mmCIF file of C-alpha atoms in Angstrom:
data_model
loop_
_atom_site.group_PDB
_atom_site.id
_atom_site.type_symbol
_atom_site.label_atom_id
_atom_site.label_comp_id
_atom_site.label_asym_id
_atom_site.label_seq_id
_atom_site.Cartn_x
_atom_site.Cartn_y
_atom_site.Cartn_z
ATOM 1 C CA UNK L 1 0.000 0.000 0.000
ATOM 2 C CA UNK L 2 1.289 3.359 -0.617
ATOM 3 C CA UNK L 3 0.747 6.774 0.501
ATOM 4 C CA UNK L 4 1.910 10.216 -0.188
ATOM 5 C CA UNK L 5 3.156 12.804 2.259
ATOM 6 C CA UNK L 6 4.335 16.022 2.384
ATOM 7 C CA UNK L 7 7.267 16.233 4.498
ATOM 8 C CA UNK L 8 9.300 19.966 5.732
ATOM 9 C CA UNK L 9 12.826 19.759 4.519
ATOM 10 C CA UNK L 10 15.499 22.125 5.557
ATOM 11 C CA UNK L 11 13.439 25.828 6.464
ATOM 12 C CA UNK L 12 10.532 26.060 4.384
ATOM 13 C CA UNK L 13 10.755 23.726 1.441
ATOM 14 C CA UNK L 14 7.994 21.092 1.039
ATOM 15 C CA UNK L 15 8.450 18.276 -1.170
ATOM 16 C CA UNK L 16 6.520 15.002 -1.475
ATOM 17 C CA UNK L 17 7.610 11.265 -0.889
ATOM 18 C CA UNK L 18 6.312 7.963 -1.114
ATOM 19 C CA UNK L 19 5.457 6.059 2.035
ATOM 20 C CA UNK L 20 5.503 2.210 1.862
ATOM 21 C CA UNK L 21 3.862 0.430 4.484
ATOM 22 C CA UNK L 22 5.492 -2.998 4.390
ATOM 23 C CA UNK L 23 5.496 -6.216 7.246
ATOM 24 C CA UNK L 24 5.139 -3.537 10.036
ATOM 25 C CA UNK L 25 8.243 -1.287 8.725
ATOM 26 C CA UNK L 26 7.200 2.067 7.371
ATOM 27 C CA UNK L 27 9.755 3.270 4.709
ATOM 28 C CA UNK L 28 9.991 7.428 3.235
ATOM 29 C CA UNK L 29 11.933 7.577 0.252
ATOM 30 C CA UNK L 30 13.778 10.096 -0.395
ATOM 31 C CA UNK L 31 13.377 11.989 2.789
ATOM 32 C CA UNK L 32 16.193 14.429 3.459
ATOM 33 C CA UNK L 33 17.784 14.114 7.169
ATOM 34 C CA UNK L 34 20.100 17.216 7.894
ATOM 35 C CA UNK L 35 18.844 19.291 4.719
ATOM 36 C CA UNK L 36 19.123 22.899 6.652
ATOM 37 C CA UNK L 37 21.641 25.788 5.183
ATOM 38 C CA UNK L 38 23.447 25.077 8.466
ATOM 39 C CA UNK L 39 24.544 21.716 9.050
ATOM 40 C CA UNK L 40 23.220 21.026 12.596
ATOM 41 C CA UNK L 41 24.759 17.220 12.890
ATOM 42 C CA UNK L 42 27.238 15.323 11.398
ATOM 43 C CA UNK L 43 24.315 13.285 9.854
ATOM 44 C CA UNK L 44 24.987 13.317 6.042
ATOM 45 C CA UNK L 45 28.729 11.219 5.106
ATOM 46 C CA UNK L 46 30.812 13.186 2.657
ATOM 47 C CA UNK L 47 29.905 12.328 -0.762
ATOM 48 C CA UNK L 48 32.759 10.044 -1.015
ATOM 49 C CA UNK L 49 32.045 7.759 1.133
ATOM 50 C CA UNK L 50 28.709 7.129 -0.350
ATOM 51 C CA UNK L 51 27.567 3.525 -0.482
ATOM 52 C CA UNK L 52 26.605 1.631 -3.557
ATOM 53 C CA UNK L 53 22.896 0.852 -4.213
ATOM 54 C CA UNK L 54 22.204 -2.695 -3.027
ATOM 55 C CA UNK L 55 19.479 -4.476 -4.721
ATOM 56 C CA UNK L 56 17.078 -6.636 -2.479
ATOM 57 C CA UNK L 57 17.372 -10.230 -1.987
ATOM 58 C CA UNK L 58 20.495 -11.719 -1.107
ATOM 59 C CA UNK L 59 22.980 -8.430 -1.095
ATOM 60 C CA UNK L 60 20.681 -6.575 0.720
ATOM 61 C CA UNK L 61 20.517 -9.164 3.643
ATOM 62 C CA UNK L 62 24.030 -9.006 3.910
ATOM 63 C CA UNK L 63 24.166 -5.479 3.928
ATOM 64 C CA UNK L 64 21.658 -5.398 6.663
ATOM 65 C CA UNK L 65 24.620 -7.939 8.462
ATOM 66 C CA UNK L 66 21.629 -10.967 8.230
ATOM 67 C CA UNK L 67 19.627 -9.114 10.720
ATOM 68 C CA UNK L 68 15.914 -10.968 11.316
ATOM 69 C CA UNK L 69 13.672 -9.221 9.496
ATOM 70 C CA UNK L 70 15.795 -8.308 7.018
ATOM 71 C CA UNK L 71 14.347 -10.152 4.504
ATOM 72 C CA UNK L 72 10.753 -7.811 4.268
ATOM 73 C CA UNK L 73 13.187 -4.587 5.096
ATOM 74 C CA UNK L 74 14.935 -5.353 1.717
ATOM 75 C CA UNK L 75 11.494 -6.004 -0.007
ATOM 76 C CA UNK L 76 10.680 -2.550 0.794
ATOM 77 C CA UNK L 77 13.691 -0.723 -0.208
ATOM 78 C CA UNK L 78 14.058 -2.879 -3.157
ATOM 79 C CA UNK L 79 11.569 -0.166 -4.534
ATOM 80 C CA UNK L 80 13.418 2.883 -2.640
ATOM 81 C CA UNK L 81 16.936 2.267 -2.379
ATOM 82 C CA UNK L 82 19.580 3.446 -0.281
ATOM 83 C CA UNK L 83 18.527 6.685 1.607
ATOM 84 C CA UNK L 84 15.372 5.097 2.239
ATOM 85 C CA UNK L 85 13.796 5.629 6.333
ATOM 86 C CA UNK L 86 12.515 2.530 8.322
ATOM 87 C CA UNK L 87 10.521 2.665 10.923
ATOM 88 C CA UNK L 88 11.603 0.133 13.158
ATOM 89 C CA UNK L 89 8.838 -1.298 15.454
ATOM 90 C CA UNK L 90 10.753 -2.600 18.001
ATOM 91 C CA UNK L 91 12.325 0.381 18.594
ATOM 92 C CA UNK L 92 10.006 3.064 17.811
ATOM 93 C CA UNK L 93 11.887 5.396 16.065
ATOM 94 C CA UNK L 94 12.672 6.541 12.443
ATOM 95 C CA UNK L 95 16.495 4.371 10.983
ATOM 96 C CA UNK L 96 18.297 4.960 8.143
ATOM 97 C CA UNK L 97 18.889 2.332 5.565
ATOM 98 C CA UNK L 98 22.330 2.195 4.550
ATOM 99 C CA UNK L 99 23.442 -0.738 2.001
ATOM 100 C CA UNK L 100 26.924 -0.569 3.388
ATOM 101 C CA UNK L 101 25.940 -0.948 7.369
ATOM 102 C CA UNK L 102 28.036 -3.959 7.372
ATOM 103 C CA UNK L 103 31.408 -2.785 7.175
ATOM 104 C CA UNK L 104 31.049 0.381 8.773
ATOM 105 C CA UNK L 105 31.712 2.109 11.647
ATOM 106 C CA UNK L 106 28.713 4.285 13.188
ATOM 107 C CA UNK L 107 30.382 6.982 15.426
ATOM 108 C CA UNK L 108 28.143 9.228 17.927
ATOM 109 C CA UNK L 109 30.297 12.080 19.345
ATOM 110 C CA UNK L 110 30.902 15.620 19.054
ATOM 111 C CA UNK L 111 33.173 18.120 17.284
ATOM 112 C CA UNK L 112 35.916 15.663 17.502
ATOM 113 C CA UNK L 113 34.114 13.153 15.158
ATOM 114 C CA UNK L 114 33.211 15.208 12.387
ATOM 115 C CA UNK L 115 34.323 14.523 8.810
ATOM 116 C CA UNK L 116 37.755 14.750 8.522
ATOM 117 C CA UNK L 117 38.630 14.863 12.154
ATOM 118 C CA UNK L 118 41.316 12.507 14.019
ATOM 119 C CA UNK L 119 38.380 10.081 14.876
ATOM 120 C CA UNK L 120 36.926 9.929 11.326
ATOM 121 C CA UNK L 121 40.541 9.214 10.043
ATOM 122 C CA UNK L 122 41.710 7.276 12.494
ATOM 123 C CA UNK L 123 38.232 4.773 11.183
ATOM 124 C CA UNK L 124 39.097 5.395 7.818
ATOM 125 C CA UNK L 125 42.756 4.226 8.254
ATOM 126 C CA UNK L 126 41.623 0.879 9.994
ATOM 127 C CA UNK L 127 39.471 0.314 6.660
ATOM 128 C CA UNK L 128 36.064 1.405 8.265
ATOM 129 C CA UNK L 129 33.695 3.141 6.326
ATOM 130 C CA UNK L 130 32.299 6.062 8.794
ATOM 131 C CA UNK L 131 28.909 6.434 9.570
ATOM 132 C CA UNK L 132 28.798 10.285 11.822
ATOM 133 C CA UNK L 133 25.912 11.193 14.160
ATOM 134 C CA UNK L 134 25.833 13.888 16.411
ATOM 135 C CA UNK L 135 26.991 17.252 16.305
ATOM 136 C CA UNK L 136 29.098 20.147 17.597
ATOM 137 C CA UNK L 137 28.796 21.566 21.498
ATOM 138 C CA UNK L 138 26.735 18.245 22.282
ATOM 139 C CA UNK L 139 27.240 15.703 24.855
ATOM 140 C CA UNK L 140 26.357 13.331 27.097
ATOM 141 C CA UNK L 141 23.970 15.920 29.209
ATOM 142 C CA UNK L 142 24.089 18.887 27.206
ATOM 143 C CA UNK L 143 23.271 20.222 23.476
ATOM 144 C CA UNK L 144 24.284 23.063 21.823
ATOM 145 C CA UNK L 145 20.902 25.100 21.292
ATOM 146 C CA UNK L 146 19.722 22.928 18.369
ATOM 147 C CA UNK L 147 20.280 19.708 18.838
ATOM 148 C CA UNK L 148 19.997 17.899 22.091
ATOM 149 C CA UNK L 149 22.452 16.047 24.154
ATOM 150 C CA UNK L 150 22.987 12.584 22.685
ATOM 151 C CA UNK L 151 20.342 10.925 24.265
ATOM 152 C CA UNK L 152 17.628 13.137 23.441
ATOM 153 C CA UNK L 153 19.047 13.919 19.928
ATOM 154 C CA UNK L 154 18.666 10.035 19.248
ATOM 155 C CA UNK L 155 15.196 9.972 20.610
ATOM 156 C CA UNK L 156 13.875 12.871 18.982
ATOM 157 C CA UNK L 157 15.296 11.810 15.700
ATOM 158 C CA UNK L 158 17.452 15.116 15.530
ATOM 159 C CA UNK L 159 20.023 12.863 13.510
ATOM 160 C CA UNK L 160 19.181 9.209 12.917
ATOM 161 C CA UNK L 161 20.880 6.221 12.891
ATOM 162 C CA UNK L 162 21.297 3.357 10.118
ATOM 163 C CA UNK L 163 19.309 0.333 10.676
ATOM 164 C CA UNK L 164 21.401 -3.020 10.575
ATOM 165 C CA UNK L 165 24.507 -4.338 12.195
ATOM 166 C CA UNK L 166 27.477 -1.970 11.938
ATOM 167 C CA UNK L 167 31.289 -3.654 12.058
ATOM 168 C CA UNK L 168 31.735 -1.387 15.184
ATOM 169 C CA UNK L 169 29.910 1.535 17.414
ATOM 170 C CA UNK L 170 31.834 3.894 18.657
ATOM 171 C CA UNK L 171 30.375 5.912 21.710
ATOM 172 C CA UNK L 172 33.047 9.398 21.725
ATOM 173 C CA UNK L 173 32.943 12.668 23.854
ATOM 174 C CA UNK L 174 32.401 14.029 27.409
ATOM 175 C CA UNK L 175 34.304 17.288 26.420
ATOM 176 C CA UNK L 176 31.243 19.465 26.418
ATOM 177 C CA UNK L 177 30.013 18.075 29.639
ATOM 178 C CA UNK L 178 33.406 18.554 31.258
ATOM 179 C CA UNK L 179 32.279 21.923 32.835
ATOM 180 C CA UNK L 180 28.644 21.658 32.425
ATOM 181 C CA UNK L 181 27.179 18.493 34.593
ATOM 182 C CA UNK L 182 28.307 16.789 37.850
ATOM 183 C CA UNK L 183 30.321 13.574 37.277
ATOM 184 C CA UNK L 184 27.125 11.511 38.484
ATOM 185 C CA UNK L 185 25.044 13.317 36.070
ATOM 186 C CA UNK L 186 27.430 12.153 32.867
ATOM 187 C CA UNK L 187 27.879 8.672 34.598
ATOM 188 C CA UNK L 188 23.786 8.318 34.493
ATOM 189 C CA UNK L 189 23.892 9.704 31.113
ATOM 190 C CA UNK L 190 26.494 7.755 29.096
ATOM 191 C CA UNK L 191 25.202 4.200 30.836
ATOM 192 C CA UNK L 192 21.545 5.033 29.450
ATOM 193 C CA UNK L 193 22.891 5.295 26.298
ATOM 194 C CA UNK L 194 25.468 2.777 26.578
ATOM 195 C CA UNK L 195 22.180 0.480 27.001
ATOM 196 C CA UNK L 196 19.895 2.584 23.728
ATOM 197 C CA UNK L 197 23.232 1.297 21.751
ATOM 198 C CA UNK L 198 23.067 -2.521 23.104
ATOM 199 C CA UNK L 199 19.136 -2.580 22.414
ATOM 200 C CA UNK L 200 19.974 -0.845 18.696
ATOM 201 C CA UNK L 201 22.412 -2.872 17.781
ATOM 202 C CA UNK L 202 22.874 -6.137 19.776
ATOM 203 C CA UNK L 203 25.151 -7.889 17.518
ATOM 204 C CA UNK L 204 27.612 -5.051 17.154
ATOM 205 C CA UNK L 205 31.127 -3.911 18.695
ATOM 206 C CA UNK L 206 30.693 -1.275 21.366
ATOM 207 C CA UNK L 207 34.049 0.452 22.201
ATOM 208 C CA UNK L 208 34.117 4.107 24.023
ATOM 209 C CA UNK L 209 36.282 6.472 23.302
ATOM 210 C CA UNK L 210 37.074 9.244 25.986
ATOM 211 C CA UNK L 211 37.883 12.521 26.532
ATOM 212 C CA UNK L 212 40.964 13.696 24.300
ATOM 213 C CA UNK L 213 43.039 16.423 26.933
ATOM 214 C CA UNK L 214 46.339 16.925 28.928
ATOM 215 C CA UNK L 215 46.690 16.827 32.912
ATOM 216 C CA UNK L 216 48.736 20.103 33.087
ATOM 217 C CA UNK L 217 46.024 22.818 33.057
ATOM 218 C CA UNK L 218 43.185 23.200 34.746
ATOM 219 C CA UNK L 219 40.633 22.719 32.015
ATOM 220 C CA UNK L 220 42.059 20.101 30.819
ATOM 221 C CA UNK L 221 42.567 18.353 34.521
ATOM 222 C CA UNK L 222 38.611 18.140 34.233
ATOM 223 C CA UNK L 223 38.322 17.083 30.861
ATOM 224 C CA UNK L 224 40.633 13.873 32.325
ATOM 225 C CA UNK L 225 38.668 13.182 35.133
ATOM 226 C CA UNK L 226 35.571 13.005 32.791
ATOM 227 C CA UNK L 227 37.625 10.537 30.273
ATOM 228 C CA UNK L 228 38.106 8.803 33.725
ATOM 229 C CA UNK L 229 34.412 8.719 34.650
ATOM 230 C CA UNK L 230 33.687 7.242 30.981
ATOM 231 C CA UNK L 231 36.047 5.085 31.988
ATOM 232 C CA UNK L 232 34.211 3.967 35.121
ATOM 233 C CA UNK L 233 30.192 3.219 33.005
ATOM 234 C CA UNK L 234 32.402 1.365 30.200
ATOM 235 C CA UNK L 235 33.808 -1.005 33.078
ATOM 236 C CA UNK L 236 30.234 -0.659 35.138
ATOM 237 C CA UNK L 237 28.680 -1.430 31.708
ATOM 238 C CA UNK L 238 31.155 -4.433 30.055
ATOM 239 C CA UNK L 239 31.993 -2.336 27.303
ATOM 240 C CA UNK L 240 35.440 -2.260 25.622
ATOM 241 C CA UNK L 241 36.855 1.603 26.513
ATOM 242 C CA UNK L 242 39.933 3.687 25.143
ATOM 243 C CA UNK L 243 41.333 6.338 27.619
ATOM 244 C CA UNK L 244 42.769 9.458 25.766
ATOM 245 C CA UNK L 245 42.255 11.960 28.314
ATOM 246 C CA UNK L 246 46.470 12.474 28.275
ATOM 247 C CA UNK L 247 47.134 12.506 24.735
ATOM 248 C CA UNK L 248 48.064 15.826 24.394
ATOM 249 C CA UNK L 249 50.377 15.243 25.768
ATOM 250 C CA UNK L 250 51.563 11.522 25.852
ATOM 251 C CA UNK L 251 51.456 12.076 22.405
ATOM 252 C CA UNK L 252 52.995 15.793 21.742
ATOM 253 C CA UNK L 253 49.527 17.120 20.284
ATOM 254 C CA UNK L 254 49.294 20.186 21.758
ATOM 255 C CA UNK L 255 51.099 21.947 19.768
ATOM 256 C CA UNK L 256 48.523 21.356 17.043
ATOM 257 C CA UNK L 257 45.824 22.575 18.880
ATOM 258 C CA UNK L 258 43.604 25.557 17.694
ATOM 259 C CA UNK L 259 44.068 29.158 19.706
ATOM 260 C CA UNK L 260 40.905 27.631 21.686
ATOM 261 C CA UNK L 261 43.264 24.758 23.601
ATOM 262 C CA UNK L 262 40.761 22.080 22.471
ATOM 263 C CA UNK L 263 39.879 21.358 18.510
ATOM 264 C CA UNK L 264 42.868 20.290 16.454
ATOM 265 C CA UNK L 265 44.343 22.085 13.144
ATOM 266 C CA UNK L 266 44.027 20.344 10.344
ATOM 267 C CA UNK L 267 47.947 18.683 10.745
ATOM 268 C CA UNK L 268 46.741 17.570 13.894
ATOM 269 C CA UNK L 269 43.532 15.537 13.118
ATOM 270 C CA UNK L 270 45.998 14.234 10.914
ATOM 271 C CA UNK L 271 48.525 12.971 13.421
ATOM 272 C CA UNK L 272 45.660 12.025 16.186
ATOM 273 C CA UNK L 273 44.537 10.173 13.671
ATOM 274 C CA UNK L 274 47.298 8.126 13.340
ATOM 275 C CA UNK L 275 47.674 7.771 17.006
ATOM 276 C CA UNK L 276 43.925 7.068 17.091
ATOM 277 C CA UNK L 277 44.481 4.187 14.496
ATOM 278 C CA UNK L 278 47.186 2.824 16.700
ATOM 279 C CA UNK L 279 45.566 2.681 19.619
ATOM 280 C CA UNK L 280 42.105 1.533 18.316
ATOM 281 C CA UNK L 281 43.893 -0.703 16.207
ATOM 282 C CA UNK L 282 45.439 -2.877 19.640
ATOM 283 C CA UNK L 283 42.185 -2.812 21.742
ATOM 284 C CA UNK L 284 40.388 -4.447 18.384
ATOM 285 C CA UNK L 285 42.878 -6.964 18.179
ATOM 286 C CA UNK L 286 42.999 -7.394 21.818
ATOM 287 C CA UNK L 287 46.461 -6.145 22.619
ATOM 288 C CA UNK L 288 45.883 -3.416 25.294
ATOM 289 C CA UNK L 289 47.193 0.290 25.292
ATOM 290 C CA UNK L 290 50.309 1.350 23.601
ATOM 291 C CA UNK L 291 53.127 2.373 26.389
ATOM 292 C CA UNK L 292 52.258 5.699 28.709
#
């Protein structure tokens, strides 16, 4: 059965899309996620990392990483393609599909996960395809005006997450709670969605990633006791966890740091990310942190 909608995209433009109604999923085709003049999430992947249409039926199952249900999901977007937006029942809330879910990496985090930053090519240099949600000024607790902290972001479908079984999830930020929200408050916070991850994708990798700072000023003494309390839910929580909060310095970063102490040049997401590689690259296999 279809059905036509108009839906708002970006600040005023209204354009239609087709609605399938298939086995309980509802699919939009075509529906925009993102579409304002200002970006306000990392939602859309640069153009060059856009995935190949996958036809339904066998190579869409896989893409979906053999999820159940995957079979009636690829029915649907056999007619809509990649871009399509599932409702998922189970979950109640608006997913992405995404024909290349399978060897990806979905990354929810702030500023420091953007395209082209260390995270982003630290993935890229492991031979992840990067799936980025979130957005600038967010957190755990806190949002930057426009879209909500992480949590409520997800649930509101501010940015929106592919449906499937990602090669990894990575969980990355803390910095913008750092001087906003009580230790207990970002503890509470990052467990709940520790869990919303778990539930969304059970058969996926969960590593955290912490708070990128140095120990020697006083800013960035509390952005390490933050990576410290993420550090703390991963352990409460079973999940695998990556400590950065002395890379600055461990590492010699600082000097390619921005005039604002916190957001790396463009030379230095390019040598985090090498150091980000590293380092991700031994907890996947198993090997433990590089030497302090």
């Amino acid at each position: 059965m279809v059905f036509v909608k108009q839906l708002k995209a970006g600040s005023s433009a209204l354009r239609r899309v087709a609605l399938t109604l298939c086995a309980g999923i509802l699919l939009v085709s075509g529906a925009g996620v993102g579409t304002g003049a200002e970006p306000a999430s990392w939602d859309q992947p640069p153009s060059s990392q856009a995935p190949d249409r996958t036809p339904a039926g066998t190579g869409c199952r896989q893409a979906l990483g053999g999820i159940e249900r995957s079979s009636r999901v690829c029915a649907a977007v056999s007619v809509h393609g990649h871009g399509s937006l599932i409702r998922v029942p189970g979950l109640e809330r608006m997913m992405t599909y995404d024909a290349a879910i399978a060897r990806s990496a979905v990354v929810i985090g702030d500023s420091q996960t953007g395209p082209d930053t260390w995270v982003d090519r630290g993935l890229k240099e492991l031979g992840f395809r990067t799936v980025l949600r979130g957005a600038g000024g967010t957190g755990y607790t806190v949002g930057n005006g426009t879209v909500g902290s992480y949590y409520t972001a997800l649930v509101k479908e501010q940015w929106l997450l592919p449906y499937g079984n990602p090669k990894l999830v990575i969980l990355q930020g803390g910095g913008n709670d750092a001087g906003r929200a009580a230790d207990s408050e970002i503890a509470k916070a990052a467990a709940g969605l520790v869990r919303e991850m778990r539930r969304t994708y059970p058969h996926s990798r969960l590593v955290m990633v912490g708070v990128i700072s140095t120990k020697r000023t006083s800013a960035g003494i509390r952005r390490a006791e933050v990576d410290q309390v993420l550090a703390g839910v991963a352990a409460q929580e079973g999940v695998e966890f990556l400590s950065v909060g002395d890379w600055w310095d461990r590492y010699s970063l600082r000097p390619l740091l921005q005039p604002d102490g916190r957001h790396f040049t463009a030379a230095g997401h390019q040598a985090a990310g090498t150091v980000f590689a590293t380092e991700l690259g031994r907890l996947l296999e198993g090997a433990g942190p590089g030497p302090g």
